[in-house]
Short mmCIF file of C-alpha atoms (C1' of nucleotides) in Angstrom, two decimals:
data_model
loop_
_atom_site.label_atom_id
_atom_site.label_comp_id
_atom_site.label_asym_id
_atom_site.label_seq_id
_atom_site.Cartn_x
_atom_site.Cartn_y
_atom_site.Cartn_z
CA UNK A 1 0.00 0.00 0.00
CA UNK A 2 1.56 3.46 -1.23
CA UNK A 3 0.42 6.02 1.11
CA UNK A 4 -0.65 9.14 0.16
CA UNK A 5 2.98 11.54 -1.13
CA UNK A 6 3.80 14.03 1.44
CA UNK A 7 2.75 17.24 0.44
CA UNK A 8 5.31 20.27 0.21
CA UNK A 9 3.88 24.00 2.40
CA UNK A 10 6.07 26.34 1.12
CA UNK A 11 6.26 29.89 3.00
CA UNK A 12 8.73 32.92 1.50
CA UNK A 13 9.27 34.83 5.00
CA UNK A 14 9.92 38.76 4.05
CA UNK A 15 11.01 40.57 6.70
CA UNK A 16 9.68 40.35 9.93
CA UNK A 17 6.34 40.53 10.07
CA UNK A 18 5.38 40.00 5.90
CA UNK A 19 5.10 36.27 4.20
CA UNK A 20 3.53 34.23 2.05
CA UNK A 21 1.84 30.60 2.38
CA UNK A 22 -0.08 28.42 0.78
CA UNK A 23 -2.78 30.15 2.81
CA UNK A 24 -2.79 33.62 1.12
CA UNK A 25 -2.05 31.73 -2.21
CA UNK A 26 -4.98 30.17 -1.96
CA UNK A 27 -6.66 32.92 -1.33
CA UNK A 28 -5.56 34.90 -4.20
CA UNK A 29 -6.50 32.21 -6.48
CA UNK A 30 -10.00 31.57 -5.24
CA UNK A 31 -10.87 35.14 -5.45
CA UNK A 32 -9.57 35.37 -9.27
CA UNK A 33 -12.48 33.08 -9.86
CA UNK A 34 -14.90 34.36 -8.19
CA UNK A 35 -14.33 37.85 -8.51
CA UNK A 36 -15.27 38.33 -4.55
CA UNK A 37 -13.72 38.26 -1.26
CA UNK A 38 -16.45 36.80 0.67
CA UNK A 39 -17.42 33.62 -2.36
CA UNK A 40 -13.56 33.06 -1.99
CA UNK A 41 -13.40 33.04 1.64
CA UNK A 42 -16.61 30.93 1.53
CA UNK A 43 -15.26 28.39 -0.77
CA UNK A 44 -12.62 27.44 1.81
CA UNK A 45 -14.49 27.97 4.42
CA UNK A 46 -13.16 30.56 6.31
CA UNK A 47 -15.05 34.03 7.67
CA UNK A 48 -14.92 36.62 5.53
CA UNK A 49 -13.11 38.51 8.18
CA UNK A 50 -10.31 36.26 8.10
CA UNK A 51 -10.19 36.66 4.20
CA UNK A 52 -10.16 40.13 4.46
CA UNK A 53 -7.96 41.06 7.03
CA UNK A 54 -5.07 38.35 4.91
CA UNK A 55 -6.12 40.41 1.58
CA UNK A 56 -5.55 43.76 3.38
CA UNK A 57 -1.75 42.42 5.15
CA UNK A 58 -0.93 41.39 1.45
CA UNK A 59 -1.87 45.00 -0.24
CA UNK A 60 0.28 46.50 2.50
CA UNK A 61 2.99 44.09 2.09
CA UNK A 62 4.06 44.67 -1.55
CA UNK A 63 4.28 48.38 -3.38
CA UNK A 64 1.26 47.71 -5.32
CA UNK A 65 -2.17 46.42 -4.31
CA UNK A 66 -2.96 42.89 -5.14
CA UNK A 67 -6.51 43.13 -4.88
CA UNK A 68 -9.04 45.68 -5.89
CA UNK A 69 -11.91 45.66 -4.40
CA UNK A 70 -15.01 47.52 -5.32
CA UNK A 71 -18.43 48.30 -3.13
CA UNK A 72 -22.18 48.79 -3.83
CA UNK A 73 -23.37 48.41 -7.66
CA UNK A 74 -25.23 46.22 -9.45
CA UNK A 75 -24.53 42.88 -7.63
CA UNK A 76 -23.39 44.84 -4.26
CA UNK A 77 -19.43 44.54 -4.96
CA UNK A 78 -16.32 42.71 -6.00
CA UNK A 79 -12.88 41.81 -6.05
CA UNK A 80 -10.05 41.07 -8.59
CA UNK A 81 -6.74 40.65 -9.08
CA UNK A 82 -4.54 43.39 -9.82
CA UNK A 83 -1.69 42.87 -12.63
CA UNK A 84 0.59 42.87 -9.58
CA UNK A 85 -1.46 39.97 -7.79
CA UNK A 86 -2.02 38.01 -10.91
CA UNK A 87 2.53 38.33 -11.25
CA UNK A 88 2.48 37.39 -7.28
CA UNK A 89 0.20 34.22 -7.67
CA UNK A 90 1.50 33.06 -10.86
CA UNK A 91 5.32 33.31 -9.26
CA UNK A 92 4.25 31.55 -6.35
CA UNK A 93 2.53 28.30 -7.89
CA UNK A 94 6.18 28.26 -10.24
CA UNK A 95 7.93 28.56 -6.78
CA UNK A 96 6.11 25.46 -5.79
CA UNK A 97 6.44 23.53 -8.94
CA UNK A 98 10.18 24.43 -9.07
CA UNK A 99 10.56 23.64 -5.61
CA UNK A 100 8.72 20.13 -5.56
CA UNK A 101 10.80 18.98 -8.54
CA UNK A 102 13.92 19.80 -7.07
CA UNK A 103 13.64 18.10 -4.06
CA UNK A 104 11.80 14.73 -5.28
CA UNK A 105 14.93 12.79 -4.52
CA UNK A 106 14.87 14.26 -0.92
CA UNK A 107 11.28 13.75 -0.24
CA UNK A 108 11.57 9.69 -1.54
CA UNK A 109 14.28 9.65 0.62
CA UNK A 110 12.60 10.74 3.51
CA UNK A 111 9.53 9.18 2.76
CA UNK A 112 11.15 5.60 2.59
CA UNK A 113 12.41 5.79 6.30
CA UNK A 114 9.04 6.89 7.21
CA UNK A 115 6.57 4.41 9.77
CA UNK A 116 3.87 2.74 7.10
CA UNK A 117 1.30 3.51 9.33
CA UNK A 118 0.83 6.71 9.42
CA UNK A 119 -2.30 6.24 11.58
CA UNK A 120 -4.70 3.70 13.12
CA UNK A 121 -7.73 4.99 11.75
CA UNK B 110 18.96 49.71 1.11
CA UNK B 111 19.03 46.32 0.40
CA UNK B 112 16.89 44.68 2.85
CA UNK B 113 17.21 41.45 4.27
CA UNK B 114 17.18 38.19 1.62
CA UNK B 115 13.51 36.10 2.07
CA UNK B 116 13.64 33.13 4.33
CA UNK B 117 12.20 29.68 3.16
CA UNK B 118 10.44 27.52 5.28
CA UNK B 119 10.18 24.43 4.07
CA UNK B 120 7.86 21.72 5.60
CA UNK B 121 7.12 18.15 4.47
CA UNK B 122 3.77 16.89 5.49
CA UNK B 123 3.27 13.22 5.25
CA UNK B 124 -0.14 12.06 5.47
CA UNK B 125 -2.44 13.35 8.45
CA UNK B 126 -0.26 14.26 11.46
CA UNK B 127 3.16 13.28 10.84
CA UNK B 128 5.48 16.75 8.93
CA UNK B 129 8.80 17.74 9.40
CA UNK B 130 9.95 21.36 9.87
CA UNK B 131 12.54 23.79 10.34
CA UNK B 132 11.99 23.37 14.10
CA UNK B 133 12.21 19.52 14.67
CA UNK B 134 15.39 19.78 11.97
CA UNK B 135 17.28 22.52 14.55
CA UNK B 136 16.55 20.43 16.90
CA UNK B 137 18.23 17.20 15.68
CA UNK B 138 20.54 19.17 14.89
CA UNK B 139 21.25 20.82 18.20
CA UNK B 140 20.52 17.36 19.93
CA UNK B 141 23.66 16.06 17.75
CA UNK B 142 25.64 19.17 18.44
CA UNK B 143 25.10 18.82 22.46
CA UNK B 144 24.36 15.06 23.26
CA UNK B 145 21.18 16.42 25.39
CA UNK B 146 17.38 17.25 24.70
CA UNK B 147 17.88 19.25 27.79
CA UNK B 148 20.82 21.28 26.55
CA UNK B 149 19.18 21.32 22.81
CA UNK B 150 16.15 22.88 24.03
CA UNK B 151 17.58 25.37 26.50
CA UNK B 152 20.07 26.62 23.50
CA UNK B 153 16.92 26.91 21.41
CA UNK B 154 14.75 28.74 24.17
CA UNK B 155 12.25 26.29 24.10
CA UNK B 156 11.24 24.19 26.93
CA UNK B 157 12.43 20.56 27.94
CA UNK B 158 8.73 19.20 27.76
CA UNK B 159 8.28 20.99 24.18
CA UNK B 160 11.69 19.45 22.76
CA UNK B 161 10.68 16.00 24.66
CA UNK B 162 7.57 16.23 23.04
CA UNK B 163 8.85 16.97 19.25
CA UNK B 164 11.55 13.59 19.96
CA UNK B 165 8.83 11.41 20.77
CA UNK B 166 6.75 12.63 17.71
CA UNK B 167 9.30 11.95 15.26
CA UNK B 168 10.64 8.70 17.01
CA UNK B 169 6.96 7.60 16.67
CA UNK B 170 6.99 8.66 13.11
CA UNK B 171 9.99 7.35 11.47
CA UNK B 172 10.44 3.33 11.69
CA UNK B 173 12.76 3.65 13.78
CA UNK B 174 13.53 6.11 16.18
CA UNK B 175 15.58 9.29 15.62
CA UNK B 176 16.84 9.93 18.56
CA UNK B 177 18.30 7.55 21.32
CA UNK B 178 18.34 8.78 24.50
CA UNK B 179 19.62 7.11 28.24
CA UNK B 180 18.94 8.47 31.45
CA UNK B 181 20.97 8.87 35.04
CA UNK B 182 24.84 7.94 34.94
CA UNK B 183 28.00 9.62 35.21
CA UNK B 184 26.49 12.79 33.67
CA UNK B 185 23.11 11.86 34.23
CA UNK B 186 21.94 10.65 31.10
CA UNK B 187 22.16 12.06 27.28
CA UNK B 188 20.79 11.81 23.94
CA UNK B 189 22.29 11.40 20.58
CA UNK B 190 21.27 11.01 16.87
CA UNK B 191 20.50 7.17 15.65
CA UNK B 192 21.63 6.33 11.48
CA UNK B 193 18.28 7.06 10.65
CA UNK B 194 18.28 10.16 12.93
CA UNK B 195 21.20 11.51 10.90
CA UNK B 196 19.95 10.02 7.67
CA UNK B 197 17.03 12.31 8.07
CA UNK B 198 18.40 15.31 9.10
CA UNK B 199 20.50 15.55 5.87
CA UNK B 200 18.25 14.97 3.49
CA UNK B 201 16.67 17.38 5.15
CA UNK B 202 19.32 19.96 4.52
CA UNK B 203 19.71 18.82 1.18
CA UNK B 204 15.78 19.24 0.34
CA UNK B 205 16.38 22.94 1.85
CA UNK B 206 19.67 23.89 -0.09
CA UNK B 207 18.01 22.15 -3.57
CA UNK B 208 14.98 23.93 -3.20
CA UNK B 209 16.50 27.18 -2.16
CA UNK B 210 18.59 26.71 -5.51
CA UNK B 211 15.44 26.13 -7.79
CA UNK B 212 13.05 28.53 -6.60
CA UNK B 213 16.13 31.81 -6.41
CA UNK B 214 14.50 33.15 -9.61
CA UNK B 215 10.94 33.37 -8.03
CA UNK B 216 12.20 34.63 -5.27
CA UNK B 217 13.53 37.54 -6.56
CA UNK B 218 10.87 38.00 -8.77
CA UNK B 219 8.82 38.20 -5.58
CA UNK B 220 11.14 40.36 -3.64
CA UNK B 221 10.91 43.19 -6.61
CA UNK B 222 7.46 43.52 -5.86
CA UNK B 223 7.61 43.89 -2.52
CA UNK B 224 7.22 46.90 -0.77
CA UNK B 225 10.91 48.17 0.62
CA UNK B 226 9.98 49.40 3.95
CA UNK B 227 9.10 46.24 5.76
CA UNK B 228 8.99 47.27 9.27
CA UNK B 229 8.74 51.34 10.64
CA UNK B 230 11.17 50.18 13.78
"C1'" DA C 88 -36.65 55.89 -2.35
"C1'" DG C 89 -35.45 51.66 -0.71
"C1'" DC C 90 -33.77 46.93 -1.37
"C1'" DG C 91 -29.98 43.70 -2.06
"C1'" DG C 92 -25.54 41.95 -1.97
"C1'" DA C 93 -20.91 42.69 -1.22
"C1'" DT C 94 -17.10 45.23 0.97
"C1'" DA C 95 -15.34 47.21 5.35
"C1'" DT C 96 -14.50 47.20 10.36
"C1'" DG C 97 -15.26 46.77 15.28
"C1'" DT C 98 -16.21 43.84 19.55
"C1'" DT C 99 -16.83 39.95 22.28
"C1'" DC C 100 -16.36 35.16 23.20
"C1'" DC C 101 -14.10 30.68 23.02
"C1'" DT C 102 -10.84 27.21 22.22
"C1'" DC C 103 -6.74 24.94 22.12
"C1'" DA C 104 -1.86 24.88 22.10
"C1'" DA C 105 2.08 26.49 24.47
"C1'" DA C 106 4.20 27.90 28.81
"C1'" DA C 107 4.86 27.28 33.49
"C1'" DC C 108 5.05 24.53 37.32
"C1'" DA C 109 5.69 20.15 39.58
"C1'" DT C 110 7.42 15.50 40.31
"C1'" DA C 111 9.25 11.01 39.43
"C1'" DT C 112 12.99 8.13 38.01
"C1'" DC C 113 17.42 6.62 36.69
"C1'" DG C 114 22.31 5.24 37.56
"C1'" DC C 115 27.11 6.28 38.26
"C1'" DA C 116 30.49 8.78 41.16
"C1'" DG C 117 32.34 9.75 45.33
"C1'" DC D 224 23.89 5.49 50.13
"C1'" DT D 225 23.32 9.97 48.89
"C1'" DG D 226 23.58 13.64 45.55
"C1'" DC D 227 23.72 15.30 40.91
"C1'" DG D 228 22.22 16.04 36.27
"C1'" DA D 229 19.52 14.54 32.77
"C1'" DT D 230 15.47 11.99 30.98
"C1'" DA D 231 10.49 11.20 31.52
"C1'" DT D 232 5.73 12.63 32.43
"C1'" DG D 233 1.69 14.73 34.71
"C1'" DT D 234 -1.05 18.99 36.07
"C1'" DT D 235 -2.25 23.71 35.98
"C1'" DT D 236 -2.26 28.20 34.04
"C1'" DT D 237 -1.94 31.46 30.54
"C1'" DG D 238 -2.38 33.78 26.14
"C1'" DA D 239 -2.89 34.48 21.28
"C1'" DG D 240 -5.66 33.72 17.40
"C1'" DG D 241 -9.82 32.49 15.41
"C1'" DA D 242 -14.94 32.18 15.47
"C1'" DA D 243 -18.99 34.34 16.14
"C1'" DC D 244 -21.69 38.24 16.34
"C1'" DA D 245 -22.77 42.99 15.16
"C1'" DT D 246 -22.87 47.04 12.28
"C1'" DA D 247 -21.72 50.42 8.88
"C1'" DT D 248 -21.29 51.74 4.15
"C1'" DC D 249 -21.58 51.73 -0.73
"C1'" DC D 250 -24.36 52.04 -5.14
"C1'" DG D 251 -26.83 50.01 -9.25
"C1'" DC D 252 -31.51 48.25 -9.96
"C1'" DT D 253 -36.29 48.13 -9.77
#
DNA sequence: AGCGGATATGTTCCTCAAAACATATCGCAG
DNA sequence: CTGCGATATGTTTTGAGGAACATATCCGCT
């Protein structure tokens, strides 16, 4: 029985007090598709709060917004991704596809000296 | 100003409850380095329970255990690093110093869009 | 003019993990 | 046979972060 391949969580630490995770990456992604904060913070089930306070640490964090965010109109708002998010997101996900190739050999390694039975359940 | 180069964390999660870390890899490391989980911890600011805790997770991960460990005697009592313990702990290294080689590009690329006042201190 | 749906923001409550504290045990040295 | 230094483990306390709840605001549509 092959258990399921450990998963990589990447986090880029800027700073002291600025990084990104899978998390935010997430986020970013799930509110290019649904063009709104609250359907992307609803898809992964976390409060809208919590979605917005990450959206506002990552428009403070780089020079340029990454999301815009509009209120009222026709269907009562809306998000998107700036240029500047849509660069952010898209260098991420190669940072994690770069990343997991380059360190296949480590992670089989590892993995083969791992306990088979990873839990009772 | 150049400010300080992103940090990578790197973790590997295997299946549900089982992941390896910067953390638990300083302290194997440490653990080597002193011969104690006492002394590892302490030089780490992190309690003894804490770093007893983090042994007995990854001993119960692995196969076999990472870390032996003996108690009273002339010293009264010591830990070291097992094969597997150091088997791990460099591939660990490895994975970081291969991945931090891949993903330099993206990083930068990320870095340039930061925003170059990170902290007001 | 007012409704609807989404952003924006504050406040209070709750939970769980970490810290702090407290023992117990072990085994050689002297 | 006692004391020391480290492992081993339980109990209590604390604190930070998230969840939950509560509004406020905006603006196109009808």
């Amino acid at each position: 029985m092959t258990q399921p391949p450990p998963r990589l969580r990447i986090r880029v630490v800027f700073g002291d007090d600025a990084m990104l995770g899978p998390g935010k990456a997430d986020l970013l992604e799930r509110i290019r598709e649904t063009g709104s904060i609250a359907a992307a913070g609803r898809s992964m089930s976390m409060s809208y709060k919590r979605a917005w306070m990450l959206v506002e640490t990552m428009n403070a964090a780089f020079q340029e917004p990454l999301v815009a965010s509009s209120r009222g109109g026709a269907k009562g708002g809306g998000a998107y991704l700036t240029e500047t998010g849509q660069a952010v997101l898209a260098q991420y996900r190669a940072l994690e596809s770069a990343m997991s190739e380059a360190g296949s050999a480590q992670i089989s390694a590892l993995q083969a000296l791992l306990r088979n039975t990873p839990s009772g359940k």
